[in-house]
mmCIF file of C-alpha atoms in Angstrom:
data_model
loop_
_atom_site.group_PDB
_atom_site.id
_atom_site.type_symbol
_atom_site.label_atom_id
_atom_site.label_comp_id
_atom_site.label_asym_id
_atom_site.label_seq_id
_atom_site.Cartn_x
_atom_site.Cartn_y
_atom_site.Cartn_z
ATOM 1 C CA UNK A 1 -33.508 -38.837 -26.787
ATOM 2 C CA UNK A 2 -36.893 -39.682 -26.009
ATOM 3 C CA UNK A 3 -39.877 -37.877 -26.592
ATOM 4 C CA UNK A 4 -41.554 -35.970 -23.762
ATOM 5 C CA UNK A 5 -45.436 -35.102 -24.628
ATOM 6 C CA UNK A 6 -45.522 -31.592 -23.377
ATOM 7 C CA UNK A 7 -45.237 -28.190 -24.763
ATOM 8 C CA UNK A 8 -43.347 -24.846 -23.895
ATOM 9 C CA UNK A 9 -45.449 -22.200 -22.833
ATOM 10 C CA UNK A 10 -44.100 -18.547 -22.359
ATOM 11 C CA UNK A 11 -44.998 -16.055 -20.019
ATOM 12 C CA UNK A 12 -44.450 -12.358 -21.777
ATOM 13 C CA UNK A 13 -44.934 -10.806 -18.322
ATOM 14 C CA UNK A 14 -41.850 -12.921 -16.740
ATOM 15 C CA UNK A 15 -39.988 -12.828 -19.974
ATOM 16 C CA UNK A 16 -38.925 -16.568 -19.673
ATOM 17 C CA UNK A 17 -36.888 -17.602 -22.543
ATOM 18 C CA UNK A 18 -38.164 -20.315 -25.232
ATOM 19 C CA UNK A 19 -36.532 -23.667 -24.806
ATOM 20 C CA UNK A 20 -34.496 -24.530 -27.724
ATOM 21 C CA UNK A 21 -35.342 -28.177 -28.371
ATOM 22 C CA UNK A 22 -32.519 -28.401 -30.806
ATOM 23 C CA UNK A 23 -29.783 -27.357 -27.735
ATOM 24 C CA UNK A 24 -31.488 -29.568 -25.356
ATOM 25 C CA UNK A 25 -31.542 -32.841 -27.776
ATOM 26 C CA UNK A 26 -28.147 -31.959 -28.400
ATOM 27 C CA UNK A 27 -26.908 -31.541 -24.243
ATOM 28 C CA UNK A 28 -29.100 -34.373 -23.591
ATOM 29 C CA UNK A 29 -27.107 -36.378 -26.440
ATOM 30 C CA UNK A 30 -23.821 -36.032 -25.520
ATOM 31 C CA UNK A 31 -24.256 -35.903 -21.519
ATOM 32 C CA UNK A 32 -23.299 -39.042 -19.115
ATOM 33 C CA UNK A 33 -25.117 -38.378 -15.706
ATOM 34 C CA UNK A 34 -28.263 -36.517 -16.066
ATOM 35 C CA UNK A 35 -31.054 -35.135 -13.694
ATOM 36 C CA UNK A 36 -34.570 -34.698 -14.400
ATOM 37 C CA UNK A 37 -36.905 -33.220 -12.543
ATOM 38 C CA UNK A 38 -40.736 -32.550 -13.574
ATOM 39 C CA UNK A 39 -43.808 -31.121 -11.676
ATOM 40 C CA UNK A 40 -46.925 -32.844 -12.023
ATOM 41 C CA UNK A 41 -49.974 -30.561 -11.813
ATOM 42 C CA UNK A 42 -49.608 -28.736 -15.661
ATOM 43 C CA UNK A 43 -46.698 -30.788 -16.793
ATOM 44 C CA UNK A 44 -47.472 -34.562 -16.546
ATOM 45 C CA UNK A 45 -51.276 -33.651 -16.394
ATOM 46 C CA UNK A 46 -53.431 -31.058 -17.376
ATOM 47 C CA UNK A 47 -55.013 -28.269 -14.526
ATOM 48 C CA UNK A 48 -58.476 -29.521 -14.467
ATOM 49 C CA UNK A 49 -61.383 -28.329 -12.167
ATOM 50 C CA UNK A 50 -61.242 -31.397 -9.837
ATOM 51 C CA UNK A 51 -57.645 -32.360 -8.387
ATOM 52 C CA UNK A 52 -58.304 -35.504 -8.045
ATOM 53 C CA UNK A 53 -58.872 -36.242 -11.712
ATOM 54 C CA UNK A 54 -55.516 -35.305 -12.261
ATOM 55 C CA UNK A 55 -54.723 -38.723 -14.047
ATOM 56 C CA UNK A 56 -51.191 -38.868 -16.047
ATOM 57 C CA UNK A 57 -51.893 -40.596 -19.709
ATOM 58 C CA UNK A 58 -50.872 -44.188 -20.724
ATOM 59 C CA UNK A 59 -47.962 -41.297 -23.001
ATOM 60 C CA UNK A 60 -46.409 -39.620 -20.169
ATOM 61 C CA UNK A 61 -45.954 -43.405 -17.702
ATOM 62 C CA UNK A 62 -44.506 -44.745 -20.806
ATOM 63 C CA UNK A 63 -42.383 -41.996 -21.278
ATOM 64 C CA UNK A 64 -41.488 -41.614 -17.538
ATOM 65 C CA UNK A 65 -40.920 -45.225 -17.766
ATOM 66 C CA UNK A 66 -38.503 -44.898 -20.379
ATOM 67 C CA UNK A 67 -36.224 -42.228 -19.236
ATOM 68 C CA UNK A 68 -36.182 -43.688 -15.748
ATOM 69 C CA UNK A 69 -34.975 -47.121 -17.186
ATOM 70 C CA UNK A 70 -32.187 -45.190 -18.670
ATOM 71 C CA UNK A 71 -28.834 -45.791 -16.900
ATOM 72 C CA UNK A 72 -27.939 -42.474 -17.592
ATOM 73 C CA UNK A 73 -30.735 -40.794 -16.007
ATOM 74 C CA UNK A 74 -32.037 -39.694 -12.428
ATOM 75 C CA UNK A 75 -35.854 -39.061 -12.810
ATOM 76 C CA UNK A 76 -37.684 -36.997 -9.869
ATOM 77 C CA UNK A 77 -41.129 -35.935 -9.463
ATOM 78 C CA UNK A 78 -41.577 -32.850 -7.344
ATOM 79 C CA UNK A 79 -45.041 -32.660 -6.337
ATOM 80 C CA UNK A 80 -47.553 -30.279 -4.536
ATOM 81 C CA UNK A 81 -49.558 -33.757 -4.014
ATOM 82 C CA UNK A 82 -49.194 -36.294 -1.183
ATOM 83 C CA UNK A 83 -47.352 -39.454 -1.281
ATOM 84 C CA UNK A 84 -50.366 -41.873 -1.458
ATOM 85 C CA UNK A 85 -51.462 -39.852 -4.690
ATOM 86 C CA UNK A 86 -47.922 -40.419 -6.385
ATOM 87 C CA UNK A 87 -47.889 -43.683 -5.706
ATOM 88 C CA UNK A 88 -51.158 -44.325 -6.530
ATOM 89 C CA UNK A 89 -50.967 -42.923 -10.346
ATOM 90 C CA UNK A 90 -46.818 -43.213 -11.220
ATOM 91 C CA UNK A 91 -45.503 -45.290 -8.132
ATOM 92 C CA UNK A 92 -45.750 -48.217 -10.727
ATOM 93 C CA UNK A 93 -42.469 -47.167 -11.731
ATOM 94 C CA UNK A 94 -39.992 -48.197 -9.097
ATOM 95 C CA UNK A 95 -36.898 -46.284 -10.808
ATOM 96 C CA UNK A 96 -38.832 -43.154 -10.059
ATOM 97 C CA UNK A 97 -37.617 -40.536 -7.115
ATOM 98 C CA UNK A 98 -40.351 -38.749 -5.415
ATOM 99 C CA UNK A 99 -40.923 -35.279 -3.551
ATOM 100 C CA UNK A 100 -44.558 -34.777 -1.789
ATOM 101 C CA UNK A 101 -46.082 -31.694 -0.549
ATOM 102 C CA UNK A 102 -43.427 -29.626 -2.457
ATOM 103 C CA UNK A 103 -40.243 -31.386 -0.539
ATOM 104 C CA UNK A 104 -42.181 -32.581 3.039
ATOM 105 C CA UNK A 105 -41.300 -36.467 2.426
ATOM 106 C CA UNK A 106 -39.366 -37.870 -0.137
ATOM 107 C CA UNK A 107 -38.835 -41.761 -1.703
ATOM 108 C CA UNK A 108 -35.678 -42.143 -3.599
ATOM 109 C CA UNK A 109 -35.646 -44.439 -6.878
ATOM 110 C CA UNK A 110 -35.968 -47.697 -6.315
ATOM 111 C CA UNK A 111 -36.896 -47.343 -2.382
ATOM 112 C CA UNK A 112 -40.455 -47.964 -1.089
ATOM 113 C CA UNK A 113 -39.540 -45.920 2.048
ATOM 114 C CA UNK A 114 -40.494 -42.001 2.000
ATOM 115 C CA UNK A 115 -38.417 -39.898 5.043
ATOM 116 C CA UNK A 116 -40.302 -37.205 6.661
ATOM 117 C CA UNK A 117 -38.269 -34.258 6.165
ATOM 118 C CA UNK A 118 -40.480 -31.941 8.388
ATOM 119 C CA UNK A 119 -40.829 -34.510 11.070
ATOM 120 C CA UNK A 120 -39.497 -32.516 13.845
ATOM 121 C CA UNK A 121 -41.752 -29.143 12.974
ATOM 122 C CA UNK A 122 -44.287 -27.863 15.219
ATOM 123 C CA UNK A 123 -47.186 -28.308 13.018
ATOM 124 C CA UNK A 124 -49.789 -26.472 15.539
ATOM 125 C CA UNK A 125 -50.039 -23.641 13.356
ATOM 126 C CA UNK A 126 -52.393 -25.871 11.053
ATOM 127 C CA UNK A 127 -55.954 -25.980 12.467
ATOM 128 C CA UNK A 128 -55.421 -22.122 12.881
ATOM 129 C CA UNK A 129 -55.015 -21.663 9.391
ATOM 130 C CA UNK A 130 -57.640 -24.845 8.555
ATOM 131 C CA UNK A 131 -60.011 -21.844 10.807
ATOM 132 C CA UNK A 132 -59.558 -19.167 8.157
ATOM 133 C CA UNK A 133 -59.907 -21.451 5.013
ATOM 134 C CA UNK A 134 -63.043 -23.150 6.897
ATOM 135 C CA UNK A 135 -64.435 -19.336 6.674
ATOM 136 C CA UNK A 136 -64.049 -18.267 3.002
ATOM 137 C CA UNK A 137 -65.082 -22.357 1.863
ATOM 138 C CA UNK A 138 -68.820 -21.454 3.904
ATOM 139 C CA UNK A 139 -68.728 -18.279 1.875
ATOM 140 C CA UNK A 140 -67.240 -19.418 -1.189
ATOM 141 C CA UNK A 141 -69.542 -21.601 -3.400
ATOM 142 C CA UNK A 142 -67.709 -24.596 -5.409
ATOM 143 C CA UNK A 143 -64.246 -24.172 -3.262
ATOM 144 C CA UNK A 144 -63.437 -26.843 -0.408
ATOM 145 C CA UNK A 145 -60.093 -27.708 1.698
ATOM 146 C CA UNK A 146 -57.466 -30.082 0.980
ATOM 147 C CA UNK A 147 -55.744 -30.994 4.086
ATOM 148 C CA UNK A 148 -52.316 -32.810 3.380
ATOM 149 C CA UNK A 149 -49.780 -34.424 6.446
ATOM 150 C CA UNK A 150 -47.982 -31.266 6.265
ATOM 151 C CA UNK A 151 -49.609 -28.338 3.710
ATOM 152 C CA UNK A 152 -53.231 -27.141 4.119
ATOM 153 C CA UNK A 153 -54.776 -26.120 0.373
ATOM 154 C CA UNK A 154 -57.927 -24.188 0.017
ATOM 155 C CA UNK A 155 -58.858 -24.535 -3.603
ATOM 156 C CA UNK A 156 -61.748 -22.463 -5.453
ATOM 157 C CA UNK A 157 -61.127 -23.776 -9.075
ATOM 158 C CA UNK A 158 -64.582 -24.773 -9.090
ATOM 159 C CA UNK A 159 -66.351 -21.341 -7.321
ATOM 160 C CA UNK A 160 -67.528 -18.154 -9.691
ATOM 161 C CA UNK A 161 -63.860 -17.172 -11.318
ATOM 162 C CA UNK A 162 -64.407 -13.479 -9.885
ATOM 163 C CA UNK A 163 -65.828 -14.418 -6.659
ATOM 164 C CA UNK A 164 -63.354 -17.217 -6.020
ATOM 165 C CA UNK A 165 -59.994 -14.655 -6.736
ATOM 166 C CA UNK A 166 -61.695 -11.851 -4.574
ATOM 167 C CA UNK A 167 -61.955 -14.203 -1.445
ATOM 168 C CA UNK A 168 -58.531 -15.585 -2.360
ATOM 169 C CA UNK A 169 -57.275 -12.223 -1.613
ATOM 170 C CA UNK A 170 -59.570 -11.296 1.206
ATOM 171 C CA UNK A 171 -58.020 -14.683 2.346
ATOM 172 C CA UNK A 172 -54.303 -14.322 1.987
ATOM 173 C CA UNK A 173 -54.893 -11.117 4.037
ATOM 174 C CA UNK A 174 -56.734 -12.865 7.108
ATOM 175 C CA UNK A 175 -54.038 -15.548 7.270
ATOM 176 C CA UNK A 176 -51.605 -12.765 7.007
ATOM 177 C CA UNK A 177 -53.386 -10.447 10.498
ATOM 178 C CA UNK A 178 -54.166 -13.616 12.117
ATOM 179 C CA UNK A 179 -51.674 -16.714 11.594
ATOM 180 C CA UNK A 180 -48.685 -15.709 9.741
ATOM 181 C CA UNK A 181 -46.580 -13.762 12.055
ATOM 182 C CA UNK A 182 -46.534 -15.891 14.654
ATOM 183 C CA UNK A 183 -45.147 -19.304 12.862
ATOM 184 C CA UNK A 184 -42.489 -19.429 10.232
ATOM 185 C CA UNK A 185 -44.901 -20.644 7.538
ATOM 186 C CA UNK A 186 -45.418 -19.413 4.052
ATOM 187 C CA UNK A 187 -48.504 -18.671 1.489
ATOM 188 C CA UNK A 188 -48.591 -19.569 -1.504
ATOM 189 C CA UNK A 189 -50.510 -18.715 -4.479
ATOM 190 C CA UNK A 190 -51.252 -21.296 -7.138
ATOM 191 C CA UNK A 191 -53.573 -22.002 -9.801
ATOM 192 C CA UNK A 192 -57.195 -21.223 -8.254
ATOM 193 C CA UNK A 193 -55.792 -22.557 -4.493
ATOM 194 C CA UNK A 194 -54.051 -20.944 -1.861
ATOM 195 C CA UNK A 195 -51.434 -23.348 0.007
ATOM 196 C CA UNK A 196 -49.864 -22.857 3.408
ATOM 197 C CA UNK A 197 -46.654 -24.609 4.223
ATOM 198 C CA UNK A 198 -43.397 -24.414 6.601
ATOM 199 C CA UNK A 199 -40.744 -21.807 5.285
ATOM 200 C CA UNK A 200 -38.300 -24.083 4.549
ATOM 201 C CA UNK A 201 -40.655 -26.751 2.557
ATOM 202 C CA UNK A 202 -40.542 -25.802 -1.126
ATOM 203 C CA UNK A 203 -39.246 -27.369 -4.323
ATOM 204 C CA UNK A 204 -36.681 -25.118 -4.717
ATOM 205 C CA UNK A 205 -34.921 -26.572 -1.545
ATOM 206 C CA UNK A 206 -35.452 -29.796 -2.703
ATOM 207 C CA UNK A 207 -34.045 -29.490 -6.211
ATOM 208 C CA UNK A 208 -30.735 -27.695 -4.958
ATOM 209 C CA UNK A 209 -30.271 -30.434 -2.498
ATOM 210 C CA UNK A 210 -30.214 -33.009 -5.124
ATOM 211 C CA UNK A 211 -28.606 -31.319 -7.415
ATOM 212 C CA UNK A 212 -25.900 -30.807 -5.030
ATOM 213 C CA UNK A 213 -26.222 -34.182 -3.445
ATOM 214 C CA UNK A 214 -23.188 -35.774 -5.191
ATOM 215 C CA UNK A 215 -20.188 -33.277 -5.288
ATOM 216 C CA UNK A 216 -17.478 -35.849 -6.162
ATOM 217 C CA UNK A 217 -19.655 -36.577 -9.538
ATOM 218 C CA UNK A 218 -22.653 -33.936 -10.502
ATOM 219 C CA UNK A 219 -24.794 -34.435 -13.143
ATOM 220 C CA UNK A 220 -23.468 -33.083 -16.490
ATOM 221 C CA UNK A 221 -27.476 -32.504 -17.807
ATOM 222 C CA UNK A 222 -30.110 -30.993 -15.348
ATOM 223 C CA UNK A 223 -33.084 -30.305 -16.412
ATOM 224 C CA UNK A 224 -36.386 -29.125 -14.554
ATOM 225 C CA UNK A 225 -40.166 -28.900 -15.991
ATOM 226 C CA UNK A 226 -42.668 -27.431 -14.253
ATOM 227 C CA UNK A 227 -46.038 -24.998 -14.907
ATOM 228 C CA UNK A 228 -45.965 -21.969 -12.371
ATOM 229 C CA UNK A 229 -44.061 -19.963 -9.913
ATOM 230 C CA UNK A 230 -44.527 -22.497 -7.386
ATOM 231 C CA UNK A 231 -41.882 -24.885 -9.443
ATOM 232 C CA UNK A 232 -39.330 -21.578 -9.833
#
């Protein structure tokens, strides 16, 4: 099996089990058709303070290279980011399946075509909620707005720690009283951002449906990597 760079972290409050490496080298071994899926933000990269630095190492494409390259593999990354930032940094790497904005477009292996899967949503509810964030970035030092094709982020990674998660809250609860009841959209809470999206974009949807994709043939090995509750 080949190496992957990362580590397995463990979060006593969730009680999420320790990955066996021993199992999974063994599974990975002796399986025919496998799956893998891995988030980018805190698995191929490391969180740091400006998104866009978010570079994966020469380590992880090689890697990524080599378990896409493997016949017996399906290799997805299931982003938060847009598609131009994918392919910018891994789209080198034409056996590679993408998901953007957490399941909003995706590009299957080999394809250079992504399919909008929220192209039929009304997306009017986005310069209301671009409103809010546009109030807590002119009071919140160091934080700015990150508006994708489908998902607005607010990020305040680089605003006062205290100051930035006190706003965060402050602004959860204005989108909640002024936006959130009147579309079918969803907030979500990441690492030092707040991102709103449609209900029915998130990676969960788009990891059952290709997991469940081929029902004449599954995959005998699935296996998903991600950082934070966003990826459960």
């Amino acid at each position: 099996m080949t190496s992957l760079p990362a580590t397995v972290a463990v979060d006593a409050h969730v009680g999420t089990p320790r990955l066996d490496a021993d199992v999974l080298r063994s599974r990975y071994r002796s399986s025919q058709k496998r799956l893998l899926m891995f988030d980018y933000d805190g698995t191929l990269t490391p969180i740091v303070d400006n998104p866009a630095a978010a570079v994966p190492s020469e380590t992880v494409k090689r890697t990524l290279q080599r378990l896409a390259s493997d016949p017996c593999n399906t290799v997805w990354i299931i982003s938060g980011r847009d598609q131009d930032f994918l392919e910018q940094y891994l789209g080198s790497i034409p056996e590679l399946g993408f998901s953007a904005e957490h399941g909003s477009f995706i590009r299957e292996p080999t394809s250079t075509r992504w399919t909008n899967l929220a192209e039929d949503s009304d997306m009017g509810w986005q310069n209301e909620v671009v409103d809010v964030f546009e109030d807590y970035t002119r009071r919140t030092q160091g934080s700015f707005i990150e508006r994708k094709r489908i998902a607005v982020t607010w990020h305040y990674r680089g605003a006062d720690p205290e100051v930035g998660a006190m706003h965060a809250q402050e602004c959860r609860r204005a989108l909640e009283a002024q936006v959130v009841g009147r579309w079918d959209i969803d907030i979500m809470s990441g690492k030092a951002n707040l991102e709103v999206r449609p209900s029915f974009v998130n990676k969960g949807e788009i990891t059952k449906k290709l997991v469940l994709r081929d029902q004449e043939s599954p995959p005998d090995f699935v296996m998903c990597m991600g950082d934070d509750f966003t990826d459960e």
